[in-house]
CSV table of C-alpha atoms in Angstrom, one decimal:
chain,number,residue,atom,x,y,z
X,1,MET,CA,-7.6,41.4,-0.7
X,2,ALA,CA,-10.7,38.8,-1.1
X,3,LEU,CA,-11.9,39.9,2.7
X,4,ILE,CA,-15.5,39.6,2.6
X,5,LYS,CA,-18.4,39.3,5.8
X,6,THR,CA,-21.8,37.0,5.1
X,7,PHE,CA,-24.8,38.2,6.7
X,8,GLY,CA,-28.0,36.4,8.1
X,9,SER,CA,-27.5,33.0,7.6
X,10,THR,CA,-25.8,29.8,9.6
X,11,ILE,CA,-25.0,26.2,8.9
X,12,LYS,CA,-28.2,24.2,10.8
X,13,GLY,CA,-26.7,20.3,10.1
X,14,ILE,CA,-23.7,18.5,9.3
X,15,VAL,CA,-23.7,14.5,8.1
X,16,SER,CA,-20.4,13.2,6.5
X,17,VAL,CA,-20.3,10.2,4.8
X,18,VAL,CA,-17.4,7.6,4.6
X,19,PRO,CA,-17.1,4.4,3.3
X,20,LYS,CA,-17.2,1.3,5.4
X,21,SER,CA,-14.0,-0.1,3.6
X,22,THR,CA,-10.9,1.0,5.6
X,23,GLU,CA,-7.2,0.7,4.7
X,24,ASP,CA,-4.5,0.3,7.5
X,25,ASN,CA,-1.3,2.3,6.8
X,26,LEU,CA,0.2,-0.7,8.8
X,27,ASP,CA,-0.7,-2.7,6.4
X,28,LEU,CA,1.0,-0.7,3.1
X,29,PRO,CA,2.9,-2.9,0.6
X,30,ASN,CA,6.7,-2.8,0.4
X,31,ILE,CA,8.1,-0.6,3.3
X,32,SER,CA,9.7,-2.0,6.6
X,33,ILE,CA,7.7,-1.4,9.4
X,34,GLU,CA,9.9,1.1,11.3
X,35,ASP,CA,9.1,3.7,8.2
X,36,LYS,CA,5.5,2.6,8.2
X,37,GLU,CA,5.0,3.8,12.0
X,38,SER,CA,7.7,7.2,11.2
X,39,LEU,CA,4.9,7.8,8.6
X,40,ILE,CA,2.1,7.3,10.8
X,41,LYS,CA,3.7,9.1,13.5
X,42,HIS,CA,4.8,12.1,11.4
X,43,THR,CA,1.7,12.0,8.9
X,44,GLY,CA,-1.1,11.3,12.1
X,45,ILE,CA,-3.1,9.0,9.5
X,46,ARG,CA,-3.2,5.3,10.4
X,47,PHE,CA,-6.6,4.5,9.3
X,48,ARG,CA,-8.2,5.2,5.5
X,49,LYS,CA,-11.1,5.2,3.8
X,50,THR,CA,-11.2,3.9,0.2
X,51,ASP,CA,-13.8,3.2,-2.2
X,52,ALA,CA,-11.8,2.6,-5.3
X,53,LYS,CA,-14.6,0.0,-6.7
X,54,SER,CA,-15.1,1.0,-10.7
X,55,GLY,CA,-18.5,2.6,-11.3
X,56,VAL,CA,-18.2,4.5,-7.6
X,57,ASP,CA,-19.8,7.9,-7.9
X,58,VAL,CA,-19.4,10.3,-5.9
X,59,LYS,CA,-22.8,11.3,-6.7
X,60,ASP,CA,-24.6,8.5,-4.5
X,61,TYR,CA,-22.3,9.9,-1.1
X,62,PHE,CA,-23.8,12.9,-1.9
X,63,SER,CA,-26.9,11.9,-2.2
X,64,LYS,CA,-27.2,9.5,0.4
X,65,GLY,CA,-25.7,12.2,2.8
X,66,ILE,CA,-28.3,14.7,1.3
X,67,GLU,CA,-31.2,11.9,2.7
X,68,GLU,CA,-29.9,12.2,6.2
X,69,LEU,CA,-29.7,15.9,6.5
X,70,LEU,CA,-33.1,16.5,5.0
X,71,SER,CA,-34.4,13.7,7.8
X,72,ASN,CA,-32.2,14.6,10.5
X,73,LEU,CA,-33.3,18.6,9.7
X,74,ASN,CA,-37.3,17.7,9.0
X,75,TRP,CA,-36.7,20.0,5.7
X,76,GLU,CA,-38.6,19.3,2.4
X,77,LYS,CA,-36.5,19.0,-0.5
X,78,ALA,CA,-39.5,21.6,-2.0
X,79,SER,CA,-38.1,23.8,0.4
X,80,ILE,CA,-34.1,23.9,-1.1
X,81,ASP,CA,-33.2,26.9,-2.8
X,82,ILE,CA,-29.6,26.4,-3.7
X,83,LEU,CA,-27.6,22.8,-3.8
X,84,ILE,CA,-24.2,23.2,-4.5
X,85,CYS,CA,-21.3,20.6,-4.8
X,86,VAL,CA,-17.3,20.9,-4.0
X,87,THR,CA,-15.9,18.2,-5.4
X,88,GLN,CA,-12.9,17.2,-7.8
X,89,THR,CA,-13.3,13.7,-8.8
X,90,THR,CA,-16.3,13.2,-10.8
X,91,THR,CA,-17.0,10.3,-12.9
X,92,ILE,CA,-18.5,12.8,-15.8
X,93,SER,CA,-18.0,15.8,-16.1
X,94,ILE,CA,-20.6,16.6,-17.8
X,95,PRO,CA,-23.4,17.7,-16.8
X,96,SER,CA,-22.5,18.6,-13.3
X,97,VAL,CA,-23.2,16.4,-10.0
X,98,SER,CA,-25.4,18.8,-8.3
X,99,CYS,CA,-27.7,18.8,-11.3
X,100,ARG,CA,-27.5,15.2,-11.7
X,101,ILE,CA,-28.5,15.0,-8.2
X,102,HIS,CA,-31.5,17.2,-8.6
X,103,GLY,CA,-33.0,15.3,-11.5
X,104,ASP,CA,-32.1,12.1,-9.2
X,105,MET,CA,-33.3,13.2,-6.0
X,106,LYS,CA,-36.5,15.1,-7.6
X,107,PHE,CA,-35.3,18.5,-6.5
X,108,GLU,CA,-37.9,21.1,-7.4
X,109,LYS,CA,-37.2,23.7,-10.3
X,110,GLN,CA,-37.0,26.5,-7.6
X,111,THR,CA,-33.8,25.1,-6.4
X,112,LEU,CA,-30.0,26.9,-8.0
X,113,CYS,CA,-27.7,24.0,-8.9
X,114,TYR,CA,-24.1,24.4,-9.8
X,115,ASP,CA,-20.8,22.4,-8.9
X,116,ILE,CA,-17.5,24.2,-7.9
X,117,ASN,CA,-14.0,22.8,-8.5
X,118,SER,CA,-12.0,23.2,-5.8
X,119,GLY,CA,-10.3,20.5,-3.0
X,120,CYS,CA,-9.3,21.4,0.2
X,121,SER,CA,-9.7,25.0,0.6
X,122,GLY,CA,-13.2,23.8,-0.7
X,123,PHE,CA,-15.3,23.9,2.1
X,124,VAL,CA,-14.4,27.5,3.3
X,125,TYR,CA,-15.2,29.2,-0.6
X,126,GLY,CA,-18.2,26.3,-0.6
X,127,LEU,CA,-19.8,28.0,2.2
X,128,GLN,CA,-18.6,31.7,1.9
X,129,THR,CA,-20.6,31.0,-1.8
X,130,VAL,CA,-23.4,29.4,-0.2
X,131,GLN,CA,-24.0,32.6,1.6
X,132,SER,CA,-23.7,35.3,-0.4
X,133,ILE,CA,-25.8,34.0,-2.9
X,134,MET,CA,-28.1,33.7,0.1
X,135,HIS,CA,-28.0,37.3,1.4
X,136,GLY,CA,-28.7,38.2,-2.3
X,137,PHE,CA,-31.9,36.2,-2.4
X,138,ASN,CA,-36.0,38.3,-3.4
X,139,GLN,CA,-37.1,36.1,0.4
X,140,LYS,CA,-36.5,35.5,4.0
X,141,ASN,CA,-35.9,32.2,4.5
X,142,VAL,CA,-33.7,30.3,1.9
X,143,ARG,CA,-32.2,27.4,2.6
X,144,ALA,CA,-29.2,25.3,0.9
X,145,ILE,CA,-27.2,22.3,0.7
X,146,LEU,CA,-23.3,22.7,0.2
X,147,CYS,CA,-21.7,19.3,-0.5
X,148,CYS,CA,-18.2,19.1,-0.1
X,149,GLY,CA,-15.7,15.8,-0.5
X,150,ASP,CA,-13.7,13.1,-3.1
X,151,LEU,CA,-13.2,9.8,-3.6
X,152,SER,CA,-9.6,10.4,-3.5
X,153,SER,CA,-8.4,7.1,-4.1
X,154,GLN,CA,-9.9,7.0,-7.5
X,155,LEU,CA,-6.5,9.5,-8.4
X,156,ILE,CA,-4.2,7.0,-6.2
X,157,GLU,CA,-1.6,5.2,-8.4
X,158,GLU,CA,-2.0,1.5,-6.9
X,159,ASN,CA,1.5,1.5,-5.8
X,160,ASP,CA,2.1,5.1,-5.4
X,161,ASN,CA,3.4,4.9,-1.7
X,162,THR,CA,3.9,8.6,-1.7
X,163,THR,CA,0.3,9.4,-1.9
X,164,LYS,CA,-1.3,6.6,-1.4
X,165,PRO,CA,-0.9,6.5,3.0
X,166,ILE,CA,-2.5,10.6,2.8
X,167,PHE,CA,-5.8,10.6,0.8
X,168,SER,CA,-9.0,9.2,2.6
X,169,ASP,CA,-12.5,9.3,0.8
X,170,GLY,CA,-15.3,11.0,2.6
X,171,VAL,CA,-17.5,14.1,2.1
X,172,SER,CA,-19.6,16.0,4.0
X,173,ILE,CA,-23.2,17.6,3.3
X,174,ILE,CA,-24.2,21.1,5.4
X,175,GLY,CA,-27.5,22.4,5.5
X,176,ILE,CA,-27.5,26.1,5.8
X,177,GLU,CA,-30.4,28.6,6.6
X,178,SER,CA,-31.0,32.3,6.9
X,179,THR,CA,-31.1,33.8,10.4
X,180,GLU,CA,-34.3,36.1,12.0
X,181,ASP,CA,-31.9,38.9,11.2
X,182,ARG,CA,-30.5,38.8,7.7
X,183,ASN,CA,-28.3,41.5,8.0
X,184,GLU,CA,-26.5,40.2,11.4
X,185,ILE,CA,-22.9,39.4,11.1
X,186,THR,CA,-22.6,35.8,10.5
X,187,GLY,CA,-18.8,35.1,8.7
X,188,TYR,CA,-15.7,36.7,8.2
X,189,PHE,CA,-13.7,35.0,5.0
X,190,ASN,CA,-10.2,35.5,3.7
X,191,LEU,CA,-10.2,34.0,0.6
X,192,GLU,CA,-6.6,34.0,-1.0
X,193,THR,CA,-4.4,32.2,-4.0
X,194,ALA,CA,-0.9,31.5,-4.5
X,195,GLY,CA,-1.4,30.5,-8.2
X,196,GLN,CA,3.0,30.1,-8.6
X,197,GLY,CA,2.4,27.1,-6.1
X,198,GLN,CA,-0.2,25.3,-8.8
X,199,SER,CA,2.5,22.1,-9.2
X,200,ALA,CA,2.5,21.3,-5.4
X,201,ILE,CA,-0.5,19.2,-6.3
X,202,PHE,CA,-1.5,18.1,-9.8
X,203,THR,CA,-2.9,15.0,-12.1
X,204,SER,CA,-0.6,13.2,-14.9
X,205,LYS,CA,-1.0,10.1,-16.4
X,206,GLY,CA,0.5,7.0,-14.9
X,207,ALA,CA,1.3,3.8,-16.9
X,208,ASP,CA,-2.0,2.8,-17.6
X,209,ASP,CA,-2.6,6.0,-19.2
X,210,LYS,CA,-5.4,7.0,-16.1
X,211,LYS,CA,-4.9,10.1,-14.7
X,212,TYR,CA,-3.6,10.4,-10.9
X,213,MET,CA,-3.0,12.7,-8.3
X,214,ARG,CA,0.7,13.9,-7.7
X,215,LEU,CA,2.5,15.5,-4.9
X,216,ASN,CA,5.3,17.5,-3.9
X,217,GLY,CA,5.2,17.4,-0.5
X,218,ILE,CA,8.4,19.7,0.7
X,219,ASP,CA,6.4,22.3,-1.6
X,220,ILE,CA,2.7,21.6,-0.2
X,221,TYR,CA,4.4,22.4,2.9
X,222,ASN,CA,6.4,25.4,2.2
X,223,TYR,CA,3.2,26.9,1.2
X,224,SER,CA,1.0,25.7,3.7
X,225,VAL,CA,3.5,27.2,6.2
X,226,LYS,CA,4.0,30.5,4.8
X,227,TYR,CA,0.9,31.8,4.2
X,228,VAL,CA,-1.9,30.4,6.3
X,229,PRO,CA,-1.1,31.7,9.5
X,230,LYS,CA,-0.5,35.1,7.9
X,231,ASN,CA,-4.0,34.4,6.0
X,232,ILE,CA,-5.7,33.4,9.5
X,233,ILE,CA,-4.0,36.5,11.2
X,234,ASP,CA,-5.7,38.6,8.5
X,235,LEU,CA,-8.9,37.4,8.5
X,236,LEU,CA,-9.1,37.7,12.6
X,237,GLU,CA,-8.0,41.7,11.9
X,238,PHE,CA,-10.6,42.4,9.4
X,239,ALA,CA,-12.9,40.9,12.1
X,240,SER,CA,-11.6,43.0,14.8
X,241,LYS,CA,-10.9,39.9,17.1
X,242,GLU,CA,-8.2,38.1,18.7
X,243,LEU,CA,-6.6,34.7,19.0
X,244,ASN,CA,-8.4,33.8,21.7
X,245,PHE,CA,-12.0,34.7,20.3
X,246,PRO,CA,-12.8,31.6,18.3
X,247,ASP,CA,-13.9,28.5,20.4
X,248,TYR,CA,-11.7,25.9,18.0
X,249,PHE,CA,-9.4,27.0,15.4
X,250,ILE,CA,-10.7,23.7,12.7
X,251,PHE,CA,-7.8,23.5,9.9
X,252,HIS,CA,-8.4,21.5,6.5
X,253,GLN,CA,-6.4,17.8,7.3
X,254,ALA,CA,-3.3,18.0,5.2
X,255,ASN,CA,-1.1,16.0,7.7
X,256,LYS,CA,0.1,15.7,11.4
X,257,LEU,CA,3.6,17.9,9.9
X,258,ILE,CA,1.4,20.7,8.2
X,259,ASN,CA,-1.2,21.1,10.8
X,260,GLU,CA,1.3,20.8,14.2
X,261,SER,CA,3.2,24.0,12.0
X,262,ILE,CA,0.2,26.1,11.6
X,263,ARG,CA,-0.6,25.8,14.9
X,264,LYS,CA,2.6,26.3,16.4
X,265,LYS,CA,3.7,29.3,14.6
X,266,LEU,CA,-0.1,31.1,15.8
X,267,GLY,CA,0.4,29.8,19.5
X,268,LEU,CA,-2.7,27.8,19.3
X,269,ASP,CA,-3.3,25.6,22.4
X,270,GLU,CA,-4.1,21.3,21.3
X,271,SER,CA,-7.0,21.5,23.2
X,272,ILE,CA,-8.4,24.2,20.8
X,273,VAL,CA,-7.3,22.8,17.8
X,274,PRO,CA,-8.9,19.2,16.7
X,275,SER,CA,-8.0,16.8,14.3
X,276,SER,CA,-9.1,13.5,12.4
X,277,LEU,CA,-5.9,12.7,10.8
X,278,TYR,CA,-5.8,9.6,12.8
X,279,GLU,CA,-9.0,8.0,11.9
X,280,PHE,CA,-10.1,9.8,8.8
X,281,GLY,CA,-7.0,10.8,7.1
X,282,ASN,CA,-6.7,13.5,4.3
X,283,THR,CA,-10.4,14.1,2.9
X,284,ALA,CA,-10.0,16.8,1.0
X,285,SER,CA,-12.8,19.3,1.1
X,286,ALA,CA,-15.1,17.6,3.7
X,287,SER,CA,-11.4,17.5,5.7
X,288,ILE,CA,-12.8,20.2,7.8
X,289,PRO,CA,-16.9,18.8,8.2
X,290,ILE,CA,-15.4,15.6,9.1
X,291,THR,CA,-13.6,16.9,12.6
X,292,LEU,CA,-16.5,18.5,13.5
X,293,ASN,CA,-18.3,15.7,13.4
X,294,THR,CA,-15.8,13.9,15.3
X,295,ILE,CA,-15.8,16.5,18.3
X,296,TRP,CA,-19.2,18.2,18.4
X,297,GLU,CA,-20.8,15.9,21.0
X,298,ASN,CA,-18.0,17.0,23.5
X,299,HIS,CA,-17.5,20.4,22.2
X,300,LYS,CA,-16.8,23.1,25.0
X,301,LYS,CA,-19.1,26.0,23.7
X,302,ASN,CA,-17.6,29.8,24.6
X,303,ASN,CA,-18.2,32.2,22.0
X,304,GLY,CA,-20.3,30.0,19.6
X,305,TRP,CA,-17.8,31.0,16.5
X,306,ILE,CA,-15.4,28.6,15.3
X,307,LEU,CA,-12.4,29.5,13.2
X,308,ILE,CA,-11.8,26.8,9.7
X,309,SER,CA,-8.9,27.2,7.5
X,310,GLY,CA,-8.8,25.1,3.9
X,311,PHE,CA,-5.3,25.1,2.2
X,312,GLY,CA,-3.9,23.0,-0.7
X,313,VAL,CA,-4.4,22.4,-4.3
X,314,GLY,CA,-4.3,25.5,-6.3
X,315,PHE,CA,-2.5,26.3,-4.0
X,316,SER,CA,-5.2,28.2,-2.7
X,317,MET,CA,-6.0,29.0,1.0
X,318,ALA,CA,-9.0,30.3,2.6
X,319,SER,CA,-10.2,30.4,6.2
X,320,GLY,CA,-13.1,31.5,8.0
X,321,LEU,CA,-14.4,32.9,11.2
X,322,ILE,CA,-18.0,31.7,11.2
X,323,LYS,CA,-20.6,31.7,13.8
X,324,PHE,CA,-21.4,27.5,14.8
X,325,GLU,CA,-24.3,26.7,16.9
X,326,PRO,CA,-25.7,24.0,14.9
X,327,ASP,CA,-28.5,21.6,15.6
X,328,PHE,CA,-27.1,18.4,14.9
X,329,CYS,CA,-23.5,17.5,13.9
X,330,MET,CA,-22.7,14.0,14.5
X,331,GLN,CA,-20.4,11.6,13.8
X,332,PRO,CA,-19.8,10.2,10.4
X,333,ILE,CA,-21.8,7.7,8.6
X,334,GLU,CA,-19.8,4.6,7.4
X,335,ILE,CA,-21.9,3.3,4.0
X,336,GLU,CA,-21.1,0.6,1.5
X,337,LEU,CA,-22.3,1.4,-2.0
D,1,MET,CA,23.6,34.0,16.3
D,2,HIS,CA,21.3,30.9,16.2
D,3,ASP,CA,22.8,27.6,16.7
D,4,LEU,CA,22.0,25.7,13.7
D,5,LEU,CA,23.9,29.0,11.4
D,6,SER,CA,27.4,27.1,13.0
D,7,ILE,CA,28.3,24.1,10.5
D,8,GLU,CA,28.7,21.7,14.0
D,9,LYS,CA,25.1,22.2,15.5
D,10,PHE,CA,23.9,21.9,12.0
D,11,LEU,CA,25.7,18.5,12.1
D,12,GLN,CA,24.9,17.4,14.9
D,13,PHE,CA,21.4,18.7,13.9
D,14,THR,CA,20.7,16.6,10.8
D,15,ALA,CA,22.4,13.6,12.6
D,16,ASP,CA,19.5,13.4,15.2
D,17,GLU,CA,16.8,14.4,13.1
D,18,LEU,CA,17.9,11.6,10.5
D,19,LEU,CA,18.1,9.3,13.2
D,20,VAL,CA,21.9,8.7,12.4
D,21,ASP,CA,25.0,8.8,14.4
D,22,ALA,CA,27.2,12.3,14.2
D,23,ASN,CA,30.2,10.4,12.7
D,24,GLU,CA,28.5,9.0,9.9
D,25,ILE,CA,27.8,12.4,8.1
D,26,ASN,CA,29.9,15.8,7.9
D,27,LYS,CA,30.1,18.5,5.4
D,28,ASN,CA,30.7,17.0,2.6
D,29,THR,CA,27.9,14.3,3.2
D,30,THR,CA,25.3,14.0,0.1
D,31,PHE,CA,22.7,13.7,1.8
D,32,ARG,CA,20.9,11.9,-0.6
D,33,SER,CA,23.3,9.1,0.2
D,34,ILE,CA,22.4,9.6,3.9
D,35,ARG,CA,21.2,5.8,4.8
D,36,THR,CA,17.9,7.3,6.4
D,37,TRP,CA,17.3,10.5,3.5
D,38,SER,CA,13.7,9.4,2.2
D,39,SER,CA,10.8,11.7,0.7
D,40,LEU,CA,9.3,11.9,4.1
D,41,ASN,CA,12.0,12.6,6.4
D,42,ALA,CA,12.9,15.1,4.1
D,43,LEU,CA,10.2,16.6,4.5
D,44,VAL,CA,10.2,16.2,8.7
D,45,PHE,CA,14.1,17.6,8.3
D,46,ILE,CA,12.8,21.1,6.8
D,47,SER,CA,9.9,21.2,9.0
D,48,ARG,CA,12.3,20.7,11.8
D,49,ILE,CA,15.0,23.8,9.8
D,50,ASN,CA,11.5,25.7,9.8
D,51,GLU,CA,10.2,25.2,13.8
D,52,GLU,CA,13.8,26.4,14.6
D,53,ILE,CA,15.1,29.1,12.8
D,54,ASP,CA,11.8,30.0,10.5
D,55,VAL,CA,13.8,29.9,7.5
D,56,LEU,CA,11.3,27.6,4.9
D,57,ILE,CA,13.7,25.1,2.2
D,58,SER,CA,11.6,24.5,-1.0
D,59,ALA,CA,11.8,21.2,-3.3
D,60,SER,CA,13.7,23.2,-6.3
D,61,ASP,CA,16.4,24.9,-3.4
D,62,LEU,CA,16.6,21.2,-2.2
D,63,ALA,CA,17.5,20.4,-6.0
D,64,SER,CA,20.1,22.8,-6.3
D,65,CYS,CA,22.1,21.7,-3.3
D,66,GLN,CA,24.8,18.4,-3.1
D,67,THR,CA,26.4,18.6,0.7
D,68,LEU,CA,25.3,19.0,3.8
D,69,GLU,CA,27.7,22.4,3.4
D,70,ASP,CA,25.1,23.9,0.5
D,71,ILE,CA,21.8,23.5,2.5
D,72,HIS,CA,23.8,24.9,5.3
D,73,LEU,CA,25.1,27.9,3.2
D,74,LEU,CA,21.5,28.5,2.7
D,75,LEU,CA,20.0,28.4,5.9
D,76,LYS,CA,22.8,31.3,6.7
D,77,THR,CA,22.3,33.0,3.3
D,78,ARG,CA,18.0,33.0,4.1
D,79,PHE,CA,18.4,33.7,8.0
D,80,ASN,CA,20.6,36.6,6.8
D,81,GLY,CA,17.8,37.7,4.3
D,82,THR,CA,20.2,38.6,1.8
D,83,ASP,CA,18.4,35.8,-0.1
């Protein structure tokens, strides 16, 4: 079992960047108004952020977020040791998004860079990766930037009314820094895979020969409900904590049906399981940080630890119990490139 | 025994969830021909079954069924732990 502790680092700030352009599921063509209302009721998704313009690169969204993060944390680029990007919508496969950002934004040579190909579970995988690398560094103070997110609308076929109403574009940039005590436990993670579910979300060629995302909604539901609650229970047991310990449970924003089933199976009160589905839809690996952005100015602190759980494409699932007391975690920023 | 394991209760549940009149369906109804059946409603139906009796029906399970009775038999088998 990939039950892992991380030590000596925490999230200092989160910036999320979404396209200004918004689509409303009530405006979907070729669907009756009753079906559209039912769709919104069951998926929980009304609005989607989309930037499917040809040539738009997820790198540009990451870069904008990095500028904001550095400015808000008052960090110099020269102080960044790690830059890792988690995305599945690169416009080119070589070189990596992180190396391109490093070059274009003129980071220093000392910065470690690579990409992780991961979707809905990607924020949790990325955070665990970054924190583990940080702990192994041969220096006391380490700073990292983790970029997560996709421009999923680039993978949606124009008339696909199954996939289109769910996915939304957005990225999150997370600043992570060493704590005073490098041996203090700052995270517990449970990272798992059910690869037999690889066909639940995949890409295949459309009529125009481009690759588009396909979903099997029933199988996604089945894998999520079968494995995610157990993944979370096993994590809490590993951390020797009860279900009432985390201040919040922030789930990947898959859709309301799935998220509500998981919440009910765990017996959690709605007040500690926030959702950003209505405004932001399913933003893949950015959905957990975007949800944090939307609630943090009014959050209630108890223990200062939150539980995060990402699950989906793969079928991959990852939960983390993390210390979360950021300096800032502001509302998502809308941009127009 | 859980309510849904009786075919009458299952048919009533199906009618309620798919928003059709109970007399529009019977155990021999081909569920795909129910006028409100859609990919979204299929997902809602399966999630409601899971909430009620903690049984999961996969896409391939559903593909192997034709009638509401087929789904009901599957539920009974799964619920009793013989599959």
